[in-house]
Coordinates of C-alpha atoms in Angstrom, one line a residue:
M1 CA 0.2 -0.2 0.1
R2 CA 1.2 3.4 -0.9
K3 CA 2.2 5.7 2.0
N4 CA -0.1 8.6 2.5
K5 CA 2.0 11.8 1.7
F6 CA 0.0 13.8 4.3
L7 CA 1.7 11.7 6.7
D8 CA 5.2 12.6 5.9
K9 CA 7.4 12.9 9.3
N10 CA 9.4 15.7 8.1
L11 CA 6.1 17.8 7.1
L12 CA 4.9 16.6 10.7
Y13 CA 7.8 17.9 12.2
L14 CA 7.8 21.5 10.7
F15 CA 4.2 21.7 11.5
N16 CA 4.8 21.1 15.5
K17 CA 7.8 23.8 14.9
G18 CA 5.4 26.2 13.7
E19 CA 7.3 26.3 10.2
D20 CA 5.3 24.7 7.7
L21 CA 3.9 27.9 6.2
K22 CA 1.5 25.7 3.6
S23 CA 0.3 23.3 6.3
Y24 CA -3.2 24.2 4.9
L25 CA -2.0 22.0 1.8
R26 CA -2.4 19.0 4.2
M27 CA -4.5 19.8 7.4
G28 CA -8.0 19.6 7.1
A29 CA -9.8 18.0 4.1
H30 CA -8.3 17.4 0.9
K31 CA -9.5 15.6 -2.4
I32 CA -6.9 13.2 -3.5
C33 CA -6.9 9.8 -5.1
F34 CA -5.2 7.2 -2.8
D35 CA -4.0 3.8 -4.1
G36 CA -6.0 4.6 -7.3
V37 CA -9.2 5.4 -5.2
D38 CA -10.9 9.0 -5.1
G39 CA -11.9 10.5 -1.8
Y40 CA -11.0 13.1 1.0
N41 CA -8.0 12.9 3.5
F42 CA -8.9 14.4 6.7
L43 CA -5.7 15.6 9.1
L44 CA -6.4 16.9 12.5
W45 CA -4.1 18.4 15.1
A46 CA -5.9 17.6 18.6
P47 CA -3.3 16.6 21.1
N48 CA -4.1 15.0 24.5
V49 CA -7.5 13.6 23.6
K50 CA -8.6 9.9 23.9
E51 CA -10.4 9.2 20.4
V52 CA -11.5 11.3 17.5
Y53 CA -14.1 10.5 15.0
L54 CA -15.1 12.0 11.7
V55 CA -19.0 12.5 11.6
G56 CA -21.2 14.0 9.0
D57 CA -23.9 13.5 6.8
F58 CA -22.1 10.8 4.9
N59 CA -22.4 8.6 8.0
N60 CA -25.7 10.1 9.8
W61 CA -23.2 11.9 12.2
S62 CA -22.5 8.8 13.8
Q63 CA -19.1 7.2 15.4
D64 CA -18.3 4.6 12.7
T65 CA -15.6 6.7 11.1
P66 CA -12.6 6.6 13.5
M67 CA -9.6 8.4 12.9
E68 CA -6.3 7.1 13.2
S69 CA -3.9 8.7 15.8
I70 CA -0.4 9.3 14.9
N71 CA 2.6 11.3 16.2
E72 CA 1.9 10.3 19.9
N73 CA -1.5 11.3 19.5
E74 CA -0.9 14.8 18.5
M75 CA -2.3 14.2 15.0
W76 CA -5.6 12.4 13.9
T77 CA -6.0 11.2 10.1
V78 CA -8.7 9.2 7.9
F79 CA -9.2 8.5 4.4
V80 CA -12.9 8.5 3.2
P81 CA -13.1 6.8 -0.2
G82 CA -15.8 8.4 -2.3
L83 CA -16.7 11.3 -0.4
P84 CA -18.6 14.0 -2.6
D85 CA -17.6 17.6 -2.8
E86 CA -19.6 19.8 -0.3
S87 CA -20.1 16.7 2.2
S88 CA -20.8 18.2 5.7
Y89 CA -18.7 17.1 8.6
K90 CA -17.2 17.8 12.0
Y91 CA -14.7 16.1 14.4
L92 CA -16.4 14.2 17.4
I93 CA -13.4 14.7 19.9
I94 CA -13.6 12.3 23.0
T95 CA -11.4 14.1 25.9
N96 CA -9.4 12.2 28.4
D97 CA -12.2 12.5 30.8
G98 CA -14.7 11.3 28.4
K99 CA -16.2 14.6 27.3
K100 CA -17.7 14.5 23.7
L101 CA -17.0 17.8 21.9
H102 CA -18.1 18.4 18.3
K103 CA -15.8 20.7 16.5
A104 CA -15.6 22.2 13.1
D105 CA -12.5 22.0 11.2
P106 CA -9.9 24.6 12.2
Y107 CA -8.7 24.2 8.3
A108 CA -11.9 23.8 6.5
F109 CA -12.0 25.8 3.1
Y110 CA -16.2 25.9 3.1
A111 CA -18.7 25.8 5.9
E112 CA -22.2 25.6 6.4
V113 CA -24.7 28.5 6.4
K114 CA -25.5 30.0 9.6
P115 CA -27.2 29.0 12.0
H116 CA -25.5 25.7 11.0
T117 CA -22.0 25.0 12.3
A118 CA -20.4 22.1 10.4
S119 CA -17.7 22.2 7.8
K120 CA -17.9 21.1 4.3
T121 CA -15.7 19.5 1.9
F122 CA -14.7 21.7 -1.3
D123 CA -12.5 21.4 -4.3
L124 CA -10.8 24.9 -4.5
T125 CA -9.6 24.5 -8.2
Y126 CA -10.3 28.0 -9.9
K127 CA -8.7 29.2 -13.1
W128 CA -7.3 32.6 -12.5
K129 CA -7.1 35.5 -15.2
D130 CA -5.4 38.1 -13.2
D131 CA -2.2 38.5 -15.0
N132 CA -1.5 41.7 -13.6
R133 CA -1.1 40.3 -9.7
G134 CA 2.4 40.5 -8.2
N135 CA 4.0 43.3 -10.3
V136 CA 3.8 45.9 -7.8
T137 CA 7.0 45.7 -5.2
N138 CA 7.2 49.3 -4.3
H139 CA 4.2 50.1 -2.3
F140 CA 4.8 53.5 -1.9
N141 CA 5.0 54.5 -5.4
R142 CA 1.2 54.6 -6.5
P143 CA -1.6 56.1 -5.4
M144 CA -3.8 54.3 -2.7
N145 CA -7.4 55.2 -1.8
I146 CA -9.2 52.3 -0.1
Y147 CA -12.9 51.8 -0.2
E148 CA -13.6 49.9 3.1
I149 CA -16.4 47.7 2.5
H150 CA -18.9 45.3 4.6
L151 CA -20.3 42.8 2.0
G152 CA -23.3 42.0 3.8
S153 CA -24.8 45.5 3.7
W154 CA -23.5 47.4 0.9
M155 CA -26.2 46.6 -1.5
M156 CA -29.1 44.1 -0.7
H157 CA -32.0 42.9 -3.0
E158 CA -35.4 44.3 -2.3
D159 CA -36.4 41.5 -0.1
G160 CA -33.6 42.3 2.3
S161 CA -31.5 39.2 0.9
V162 CA -27.8 39.8 0.5
L163 CA -26.0 39.9 -2.7
T164 CA -23.9 36.9 -3.5
Y165 CA -20.0 37.0 -4.4
L166 CA -21.3 36.2 -8.2
E167 CA -23.6 39.0 -7.9
L168 CA -21.3 41.4 -6.2
A169 CA -18.5 40.5 -8.9
E170 CA -21.1 41.9 -11.4
V171 CA -21.4 45.3 -9.7
L172 CA -18.4 46.2 -7.5
P173 CA -15.5 46.2 -9.7
K174 CA -17.6 48.7 -12.0
Y175 CA -18.7 51.0 -9.1
L176 CA -15.3 51.2 -7.6
T177 CA -13.8 51.9 -11.0
E178 CA -16.3 54.5 -11.8
M179 CA -15.9 56.1 -8.4
N180 CA -11.8 56.2 -9.0
Y181 CA -11.1 54.0 -5.9
T182 CA -7.8 52.2 -6.2
H183 CA -8.3 49.6 -3.8
V184 CA -11.1 47.8 -1.5
G185 CA -10.6 46.7 1.7
F186 CA -13.1 43.8 2.9
M187 CA -14.2 43.8 6.5
P188 CA -13.5 40.2 7.7
V189 CA -14.8 37.7 5.3
M190 CA -13.8 34.5 6.9
E191 CA -16.5 32.5 8.6
H192 CA -18.2 33.6 11.8
P193 CA -21.3 32.9 13.4
F194 CA -22.8 36.2 14.6
D195 CA -23.7 39.0 12.2
G196 CA -23.3 41.5 15.1
S197 CA -19.6 41.0 15.2
W198 CA -19.2 42.4 11.9
G199 CA -17.0 39.5 11.3
Y200 CA -14.4 40.1 13.9
Q201 CA -15.1 36.9 15.9
L202 CA -14.1 34.1 13.5
T203 CA -14.6 30.2 13.7
G204 CA -13.5 29.4 10.2
Y205 CA -10.2 31.4 9.1
F206 CA -9.6 29.4 6.1
A207 CA -13.3 29.8 4.8
P208 CA -14.9 32.6 3.3
T209 CA -18.2 33.1 4.7
S210 CA -20.6 31.0 3.1
R211 CA -23.5 33.8 3.6
F212 CA -22.4 34.9 0.0
G213 CA -21.6 31.7 -1.7
K214 CA -18.9 29.3 -2.2
P215 CA -15.1 29.5 -2.0
T216 CA -14.7 29.6 -5.7
D217 CA -17.4 32.3 -6.1
F218 CA -15.3 34.8 -4.0
K219 CA -12.2 33.9 -5.8
H220 CA -14.5 35.0 -8.9
L221 CA -15.1 38.4 -7.2
I222 CA -11.7 39.0 -6.5
N223 CA -10.6 38.0 -10.2
M224 CA -13.1 40.4 -11.5
L225 CA -11.8 43.3 -9.0
H226 CA -8.1 42.7 -10.1
K227 CA -9.3 42.8 -13.8
A228 CA -10.7 46.1 -13.4
G229 CA -7.4 47.3 -11.8
I230 CA -8.7 47.2 -8.3
S231 CA -6.3 45.7 -5.5
V232 CA -8.1 43.7 -2.6
M233 CA -7.3 44.0 1.1
L234 CA -8.6 41.4 3.9
D235 CA -8.9 42.6 7.2
W236 CA -7.3 39.9 9.3
V237 CA -8.2 38.9 13.0
P238 CA -5.0 37.3 14.5
G239 CA -5.8 38.6 17.9
H240 CA -8.7 36.8 19.0
F241 CA -11.2 34.4 18.3
C242 CA -15.1 33.6 19.5
K243 CA -16.0 31.0 22.1
D244 CA -18.8 29.3 20.1
E245 CA -18.7 25.9 21.2
H246 CA -17.7 24.5 17.5
G247 CA -14.9 26.7 17.1
L248 CA -11.3 26.8 18.2
G249 CA -12.0 27.4 22.0
R250 CA -11.2 24.4 24.4
F251 CA -10.6 22.7 21.4
N252 CA -9.5 19.5 23.1
G253 CA -11.2 20.3 26.2
E254 CA -8.4 22.2 27.5
M255 CA -6.7 25.6 26.3
L256 CA -5.2 24.5 23.0
Y257 CA -5.4 27.6 20.8
E258 CA -5.8 30.1 23.6
S259 CA -3.7 31.5 26.1
G260 CA -6.5 33.3 28.0
E261 CA -9.6 35.3 27.5
Q262 CA -10.0 39.0 26.1
L263 CA -12.3 40.2 28.7
E264 CA -13.5 43.5 26.8
W265 CA -14.8 41.5 23.8
G266 CA -15.7 38.1 25.5
T267 CA -13.4 36.3 23.1
Y268 CA -10.2 34.1 23.5
M269 CA -6.8 35.2 22.9
F270 CA -4.4 33.5 20.6
D271 CA -1.4 31.5 22.5
Y272 CA 1.4 32.6 20.1
E273 CA 4.0 30.6 22.5
K274 CA 2.5 27.4 21.0
E275 CA 4.5 26.9 17.9
E276 CA 1.3 25.1 16.4
V277 CA -0.8 27.9 16.9
A278 CA 1.9 30.6 15.4
G279 CA 2.2 28.2 12.3
F280 CA -1.8 28.1 12.3
L281 CA -1.9 31.8 11.8
L282 CA 1.2 32.2 9.6
S283 CA -0.3 29.4 7.1
N284 CA -3.6 31.2 7.0
L285 CA -2.0 34.3 5.9
V286 CA -0.1 32.7 3.2
Y287 CA -3.3 30.4 2.2
W288 CA -5.1 33.9 1.6
I289 CA -2.4 35.1 -0.7
E290 CA -1.7 31.8 -2.5
E291 CA -5.2 30.8 -2.8
Y292 CA -6.9 33.7 -3.1
H293 CA -4.5 36.1 -4.6
V294 CA -5.4 39.0 -2.4
D295 CA -3.1 41.9 -2.4
G296 CA -2.7 42.8 1.6
F297 CA -4.2 42.7 5.0
R298 CA -5.1 45.3 7.5
V299 CA -4.3 43.3 10.6
D300 CA -7.0 44.1 13.2
G301 CA -6.6 44.7 17.0
I302 CA -3.0 44.9 17.3
S303 CA -3.0 46.8 20.5
S304 CA -4.7 44.1 22.2
M305 CA -2.1 41.8 21.1
I306 CA 1.2 43.7 22.0
Y307 CA -0.1 45.0 25.7
L308 CA -0.8 42.3 28.0
N309 CA -3.4 44.0 30.1
Y310 CA -5.2 45.4 27.2
G311 CA -9.0 45.3 28.0
S312 CA -8.5 44.2 31.6
N313 CA -10.4 45.6 34.7
K314 CA -9.6 46.5 37.9
N315 CA -10.3 43.0 39.3
S316 CA -8.1 41.3 36.6
E317 CA -4.7 40.1 37.5
H318 CA -2.1 42.5 36.5
K319 CA 0.3 40.9 34.0
Q320 CA 4.4 41.7 33.7
N321 CA 6.7 40.3 31.0
K322 CA 10.2 39.2 32.0
D323 CA 11.4 42.6 31.8
G324 CA 8.6 43.8 34.4
G325 CA 6.8 45.6 31.2
E326 CA 3.2 45.3 29.9
E327 CA 4.3 44.7 26.6
N328 CA 3.5 41.2 25.0
L329 CA 7.1 40.4 23.9
I330 CA 5.9 37.0 22.4
A331 CA 3.0 38.7 20.4
V332 CA 5.6 41.2 19.2
K333 CA 7.9 38.5 18.2
F334 CA 4.8 36.6 16.1
L335 CA 4.0 40.2 14.4
Q336 CA 7.6 41.0 13.5
R337 CA 7.9 37.4 12.0
I338 CA 4.9 37.3 9.8
N339 CA 6.0 40.7 8.3
E340 CA 9.4 39.2 7.9
I341 CA 7.9 36.2 5.7
V342 CA 5.7 38.3 3.9
A343 CA 8.7 40.7 2.9
K344 CA 10.7 38.0 2.1
N345 CA 8.3 35.5 0.1
Y346 CA 5.7 38.0 -1.0
P347 CA 7.3 41.5 -1.3
Y348 CA 4.1 42.7 -3.6
I349 CA 1.8 42.3 -0.5
Y350 CA 0.9 45.1 1.8
M351 CA 0.7 44.7 5.6
I352 CA -1.3 47.3 7.4
A353 CA -1.3 47.8 11.3
E354 CA -4.6 49.0 13.0
E355 CA -2.7 50.2 16.0
S356 CA -4.5 52.6 18.2
T357 CA -1.6 53.6 20.7
A358 CA 1.6 55.4 20.5
W359 CA 3.5 52.5 20.0
P360 CA 6.7 53.3 18.1
L361 CA 8.2 52.0 15.0
V362 CA 5.0 50.3 13.6
T363 CA 6.0 50.5 9.9
Y364 CA 10.0 49.9 10.5
P365 CA 11.8 47.0 9.7
P366 CA 12.3 44.4 12.4
Y367 CA 15.8 44.8 12.2
E368 CA 15.3 48.6 13.3
G369 CA 13.4 47.4 16.4
G370 CA 10.2 47.7 14.6
L371 CA 7.1 45.6 13.8
G372 CA 7.6 45.5 10.1
F373 CA 4.4 46.9 8.6
H374 CA 4.2 49.1 5.5
Y375 CA 1.4 51.1 6.9
K376 CA -0.3 52.4 10.0
W377 CA -3.8 53.7 10.4
N378 CA -3.3 57.3 11.6
M379 CA -6.0 57.5 14.6
G380 CA -4.8 60.6 15.9
W381 CA -5.4 62.5 12.8
M382 CA -8.9 61.1 12.4
H383 CA -9.7 62.0 16.1
D384 CA -8.4 65.4 15.9
T385 CA -9.8 66.1 12.6
L386 CA -13.4 65.1 13.4
D387 CA -13.6 66.6 16.8
Y388 CA -12.5 69.8 14.9
F389 CA -15.4 69.7 12.4
Q390 CA -18.0 68.9 15.0
L391 CA -17.1 72.3 16.5
D392 CA -19.3 75.5 16.0
Y393 CA -17.4 78.1 14.0
E394 CA -16.3 80.5 16.6
D395 CA -14.9 77.6 18.7
R396 CA -12.8 76.5 15.7
K397 CA -10.6 79.6 16.0
T398 CA -9.3 78.3 19.4
K399 CA -9.0 74.6 18.4
H400 CA -6.9 75.4 15.0
N401 CA -3.8 73.2 16.0
L402 CA -6.4 70.1 15.8
L403 CA -5.9 70.8 12.0
T404 CA -2.1 71.3 12.3
F405 CA -1.0 69.2 14.9
S406 CA -0.7 66.0 12.8
S407 CA 1.8 67.7 10.6
M408 CA 4.2 67.3 13.2
Y409 CA 4.3 63.5 13.1
Q410 CA 3.1 62.8 9.9
Y411 CA 6.6 61.5 8.8
S412 CA 6.9 59.4 12.0
E413 CA 5.2 56.3 10.3
N414 CA 3.9 55.5 6.9
Y415 CA 0.4 56.6 7.8
I416 CA -3.2 56.0 6.1
L417 CA -6.1 58.5 6.9
P418 CA -9.0 56.4 7.9
L419 CA -12.6 57.4 8.1
S420 CA -13.6 54.1 8.8
H421 CA -16.7 51.8 9.8
D422 CA -15.6 52.6 13.4
E423 CA -16.4 56.2 13.3
V424 CA -20.2 55.7 11.7
V425 CA -21.5 53.5 14.9
H426 CA -22.2 53.3 18.5
G427 CA -24.0 56.8 18.7
K428 CA -21.2 58.6 17.0
L429 CA -23.1 59.5 14.0
S430 CA -22.7 59.4 10.5
I431 CA -19.8 61.7 9.2
I432 CA -22.0 64.0 7.4
G433 CA -24.1 64.1 10.8
R434 CA -21.3 65.4 12.9
M435 CA -21.3 68.6 10.6
P436 CA -22.4 71.8 12.1
G437 CA -24.9 74.4 10.6
D438 CA -27.9 74.0 8.3
Y439 CA -28.1 71.4 5.2
W440 CA -25.9 73.4 2.8
R441 CA -23.1 74.0 5.2
Q442 CA -23.1 70.2 6.3
F443 CA -22.4 69.3 2.9
A444 CA -19.7 72.4 2.6
N445 CA -18.1 70.9 5.6
L446 CA -18.0 67.5 4.4
R447 CA -16.4 68.3 1.2
I448 CA -13.7 70.5 2.9
L449 CA -13.3 67.3 5.0
Y450 CA -12.4 64.8 2.2
L451 CA -10.5 67.3 0.3
Y452 CA -8.3 68.2 3.3
Q453 CA -8.0 64.2 3.4
I454 CA -6.8 63.7 0.2
A455 CA -4.5 66.9 0.4
H456 CA -3.0 65.7 3.5
C457 CA 0.2 63.6 3.5
G458 CA -0.7 59.7 3.6
A459 CA -2.9 57.3 2.1
K460 CA -6.6 57.5 2.4
L461 CA -9.4 55.3 3.4
N462 CA -13.1 55.8 3.4
F463 CA -16.1 53.6 4.5
M464 CA -18.9 52.9 2.3
G465 CA -21.5 55.3 2.7
N466 CA -19.2 58.4 3.0
E467 CA -19.1 59.1 -0.5
I468 CA -22.9 59.3 -0.6
A469 CA -23.1 61.2 2.3
Q470 CA -25.2 58.7 4.4
Y471 CA -27.3 60.3 7.2
V472 CA -28.1 57.3 9.5
E473 CA -25.1 55.4 11.0
W474 CA -23.9 52.3 9.8
R475 CA -26.2 49.4 10.6
Y476 CA -24.9 46.0 9.4
Y477 CA -28.4 44.5 8.9
E478 CA -29.3 47.0 6.6
E479 CA -28.1 48.1 2.9
L480 CA -26.8 51.7 2.3
Q481 CA -29.2 54.3 1.8
W482 CA -28.8 54.2 -1.9
F483 CA -32.0 56.3 -2.2
L484 CA -30.3 59.4 -1.3
L485 CA -28.9 59.6 -4.5
D486 CA -32.6 60.4 -5.9
Y487 CA -31.6 63.7 -3.8
P488 CA -29.6 66.2 -5.7
A489 CA -27.2 67.1 -2.8
H490 CA -26.3 63.4 -2.3
K491 CA -25.8 63.1 -6.0
K492 CA -23.8 65.9 -6.4
H493 CA -21.6 64.6 -3.2
Q494 CA -21.0 61.6 -5.0
N495 CA -20.2 63.2 -8.1
F496 CA -17.6 65.5 -5.9
V497 CA -16.0 62.4 -4.4
K498 CA -15.6 60.7 -7.9
K499 CA -14.2 64.0 -9.2
L500 CA -11.8 64.4 -6.2
N501 CA -10.5 60.9 -6.4
K502 CA -9.7 61.2 -9.9
L503 CA -7.9 64.5 -9.2
Y504 CA -6.0 62.2 -6.4
I505 CA -5.0 59.4 -9.0
N506 CA -3.8 62.1 -11.7
E507 CA -1.9 64.4 -9.6
A508 CA 1.3 62.6 -8.7
S509 CA 2.2 65.8 -6.0
L510 CA -0.7 64.2 -4.1
W511 CA 0.8 60.8 -3.6
E512 CA 4.2 60.3 -4.8
Q513 CA 5.8 61.8 -2.0
N514 CA 3.4 60.8 0.7
F515 CA 6.3 59.8 3.3
D516 CA 8.8 62.0 2.4
E517 CA 9.5 65.7 3.5
D518 CA 10.1 66.9 0.5
G519 CA 6.5 66.2 -0.5
F520 CA 4.9 69.0 1.6
M521 CA 5.5 72.4 2.8
W522 CA 3.4 74.5 5.1
I523 CA 2.8 78.4 3.4
E524 CA 0.2 79.2 6.2
A525 CA -0.4 77.2 9.1
D526 CA -1.5 79.6 11.8
D527 CA -4.4 81.6 10.5
C528 CA -6.6 80.9 13.4
E529 CA -9.1 84.0 13.2
Q530 CA -9.7 83.4 9.2
G531 CA -9.6 79.7 9.5
V532 CA -7.5 79.1 6.4
L533 CA -4.9 76.9 5.7
V534 CA -2.6 77.1 2.8
F535 CA 0.2 74.4 1.8
L536 CA 2.0 73.1 -0.9
R537 CA 2.2 69.3 -2.0
K538 CA 5.1 68.2 -4.4
A539 CA 5.8 65.3 -6.7
K540 CA 9.4 64.0 -7.0
N541 CA 9.8 66.2 -10.0
P542 CA 10.5 69.6 -8.6
K543 CA 8.5 71.6 -11.0
D544 CA 5.4 69.2 -10.6
F545 CA 3.5 70.9 -7.4
T546 CA 0.0 71.9 -6.3
V547 CA -0.9 74.7 -4.0
M548 CA -4.1 74.5 -1.9
A549 CA -5.9 76.8 0.4
I550 CA -8.8 75.4 2.5
N551 CA -11.3 77.7 4.3
F552 CA -12.7 76.3 7.3
Q553 CA -15.0 79.3 7.9
P554 CA -18.3 80.3 6.4
N555 CA -16.9 83.6 5.1
Y556 CA -16.5 84.5 1.3
Y557 CA -13.2 86.3 0.2
E558 CA -13.7 88.0 -3.1
S559 CA -9.9 88.9 -3.1
F560 CA -7.7 86.6 -0.9
D561 CA -3.9 86.5 -1.4
I562 CA -1.9 83.3 -0.9
G563 CA 1.8 82.8 -1.2
V564 CA 3.3 81.0 -4.1
P565 CA 6.9 79.6 -4.5
E566 CA 7.6 80.4 -8.0
N567 CA 6.5 83.3 -10.3
G568 CA 4.1 82.2 -13.1
T569 CA 0.6 81.6 -14.2
Y570 CA -1.6 79.4 -11.9
I571 CA -4.4 77.5 -12.9
E572 CA -7.4 76.4 -10.7
I573 CA -7.7 72.6 -11.2
F574 CA -10.2 71.9 -8.7
N575 CA -12.6 73.9 -6.4
S576 CA -15.0 72.0 -3.7
D577 CA -17.4 75.2 -4.2
D578 CA -18.0 74.3 -7.8
A579 CA -22.1 74.3 -8.3
A580 CA -21.7 71.1 -10.1
Y581 CA -20.5 69.7 -6.2
G582 CA -23.4 71.6 -4.7
G583 CA -21.4 74.6 -3.8
S584 CA -22.2 78.5 -4.5
G585 CA -20.3 78.5 -7.6
K586 CA -17.6 80.9 -6.6
V587 CA -14.7 79.3 -8.9
N588 CA -11.5 81.1 -10.2
S589 CA -12.3 80.2 -14.0
S590 CA -9.5 82.4 -15.5
P591 CA -5.8 81.6 -15.0
I592 CA -3.9 83.9 -12.4
K593 CA -0.8 85.5 -12.6
S594 CA 1.2 85.6 -9.6
N595 CA 2.7 89.1 -8.7
R596 CA 6.0 90.0 -7.0
R597 CA 4.3 91.0 -3.9
S598 CA 5.4 88.9 -1.1
S599 CA 2.8 86.8 1.2
Q600 CA 2.9 84.2 3.7
N601 CA 6.4 84.1 3.6
Q602 CA 6.8 83.4 -0.1
K603 CA 8.4 85.7 -2.6
D604 CA 5.3 85.8 -4.8
S605 CA 1.6 85.6 -4.5
I606 CA -1.6 85.0 -6.1
T607 CA -5.1 86.8 -5.5
I608 CA -7.7 84.5 -5.6
K609 CA -11.5 84.2 -4.8
L610 CA -11.7 82.2 -1.5
P611 CA -15.4 80.8 -1.1
P612 CA -16.8 79.8 2.2
L613 CA -16.2 76.2 3.7
A614 CA -14.4 75.5 0.6
G615 CA -10.9 74.2 -0.7
V616 CA -8.9 75.2 -4.0
I617 CA -6.3 73.8 -5.6
F618 CA -3.7 75.5 -8.1
K619 CA -1.3 74.3 -10.4
K620 CA 1.1 76.5 -12.1
G621 CA 0.9 76.1 -15.9
D622 CA -0.8 78.0 -18.7
E623 CA -4.3 78.2 -20.3
K624 CA -3.5 74.7 -22.1
N625 CA -3.3 73.0 -18.6
E626 CA -6.8 74.1 -17.5
S627 CA -8.2 71.3 -15.5
T628 CA -11.1 68.9 -16.9
F629 CA -12.1 67.9 -13.2

C-alpha cells in the first residue's frame, strides 16, 4: 500500500515547529486519489485526547468513522473513499475525561450557512485570469485610496437578502472603477457565526463565509476586481477568536489555541507561544495570498495583542513580562515574524496595522526594532480632524491646532488616513451628521473634510456610504441608503467624491511623496482667526507641485492673497465650491498670474476668490493646462 503523503514525518515535524507555512495543503479535508481510489483525506491536530471520530452527513453523524492517531496522539487522520464535494462534517473529539466535543475543522475551506455550524468538503480549483497580480513591489510609489466595505450591507435585494459573491462581482468592480478608488478593503470575510460581530469574531479562518456563496465564487469576485485594476485587501484577525462551542475554543477540552480570555470583547486570545498555533496563523496568511490572490491585509486589533493588560479591568490580574513591562513580547515577535515572511516571500503584499496607541516604529523593519508593517492607520489624525469639524465656527478659532498638529508627526510612520466603519457606529453619528450648521453648510463641511484628507500626507481610506453622505449610522443588517442619490445634494456629493478621487490619481504631487518630507510644505498654518490653511504638495519632479487653500469658516473672500513658491501663471484645477458639487459656484475660472508681492513668507503671491467652507487647488501652468475635473 502506498504511503499517505499527508503523513510525511518531515512535514509533521515542521508543523510542530510552526514552520510549515503551507500546512493548509495537508491539514483539514483534501480531495485526493489514494491507491487509485478518489476520496477525501482528513488530518487534524488535537493533542492529549482519547479518541477522534469523523462524523457527517455521509455517515448519519455516527461514530463509525474513527480517525487514526499518529505522532503520539497529536495528529489524527482518516481517508474516506468516494466522499462527494460539499459533504458536511465535524470532528467528534473524546477528551481524556470522557467529554464529547463536536468541532468544526480549523482548516476547513468551506462551512455550512449559519445557523448551521458544520464544515464542508470543497475543491478549491479555480482558473485565475488576473495576470497583473504581483507586479507591484514598491508599495509607496502609487496612489492608495481604499474603499472599506462590509459585503453583507453594501447593497441588498429588495427582499432584504444579501448579494452573493457572484452578484457582487457584477456590480462592485464597476462601481469602484467609476468612483476612481484604487483599492478595496473587505471587513472580515472569514466564517463567523454572529452577524453582529461584523466578522471580527471568527470560527473559520480558512473559509470565506458561506453567507454569500462558495469559495470559488469569492475567488471570482477577486478575479473581477483585479481585472478592473482594483487591489484587494482583507481584514485579518490574529488577535482573538470567538468562544462558540464548535470553534477553536477549548478544542481538546483544554486551552489549546488560546492563552486566556480577552475580557473586553468576550473572546479568547491566541497563544503565540505554541508553535503550532503560530504556524496555524502564519499558514492562514499564506493561504489567502496563494489561494485567493489577495494583495494585502489590514491586521486588526494590534493593540490588544501587544499589551498584556489590554482590555483588563480592576479585578483582573496585572500581567508583566520578564522585564517587568506590560508589553507582550511574544506577540511582538510573532508580528515581526509574519511581516518578515511576507517581505521575503511576497514583497508585493501590503501589510497594514490597525494600532490605536503610540507604539513606536510600527512601520519600521524588525532589524531596526520595528514591527515591520508597511502602513499604520493614523488614529490621531482621524480623532483630531473629526473633533475639529464638529465644532461651531467660533470655537474652531481656538482649536485650530487640531488641524495642524498631525503635520508634526506625519512622517514618523507610513500613515493611512482612515474615516472607517468605527467612526459611524455606536452613537457617534454618520460623518455628515457630525457637521455643524444647516443642510448646505453640512455638505460644504463634508466636502472640505474629504479634500483635506486627499490633500494631507498619507494614503486614504473611507468607509462605504461616506461617498453618498449617508445620514444614518451604519447598520450591519441594512443596505446603504442608496435612495439618497435621488436627492440632488447627495448625487452632487457623490460626483464630488468621484472627481476628487480622479484628481488624486492624476496628480502625482498628492501621493508620490506621501512619506517624504520633501512632499509637503506649509505656506500658512497659523491663520486661526480666518480659519484658512495654505500648503504645498510636491511630486518627485520639483516642477510638479500643487498649492491648496482651504477655508474652514463660512466667510467668503472676493480677493484673498496666498503665497506661491514660483512666479508664473496658476490654474485652478479643483474647487469644492463648484456648483456641480453643490457649492455656491464661486470658482476661479480664469488663469491667475502671480505678482512679486510677498505673502505668507513666499516671494510671490496670487489673489484668488476663496469661497466659504471650501477648498481650492492650483497648479502652475498655462491656459492649455486648465483642469477637466
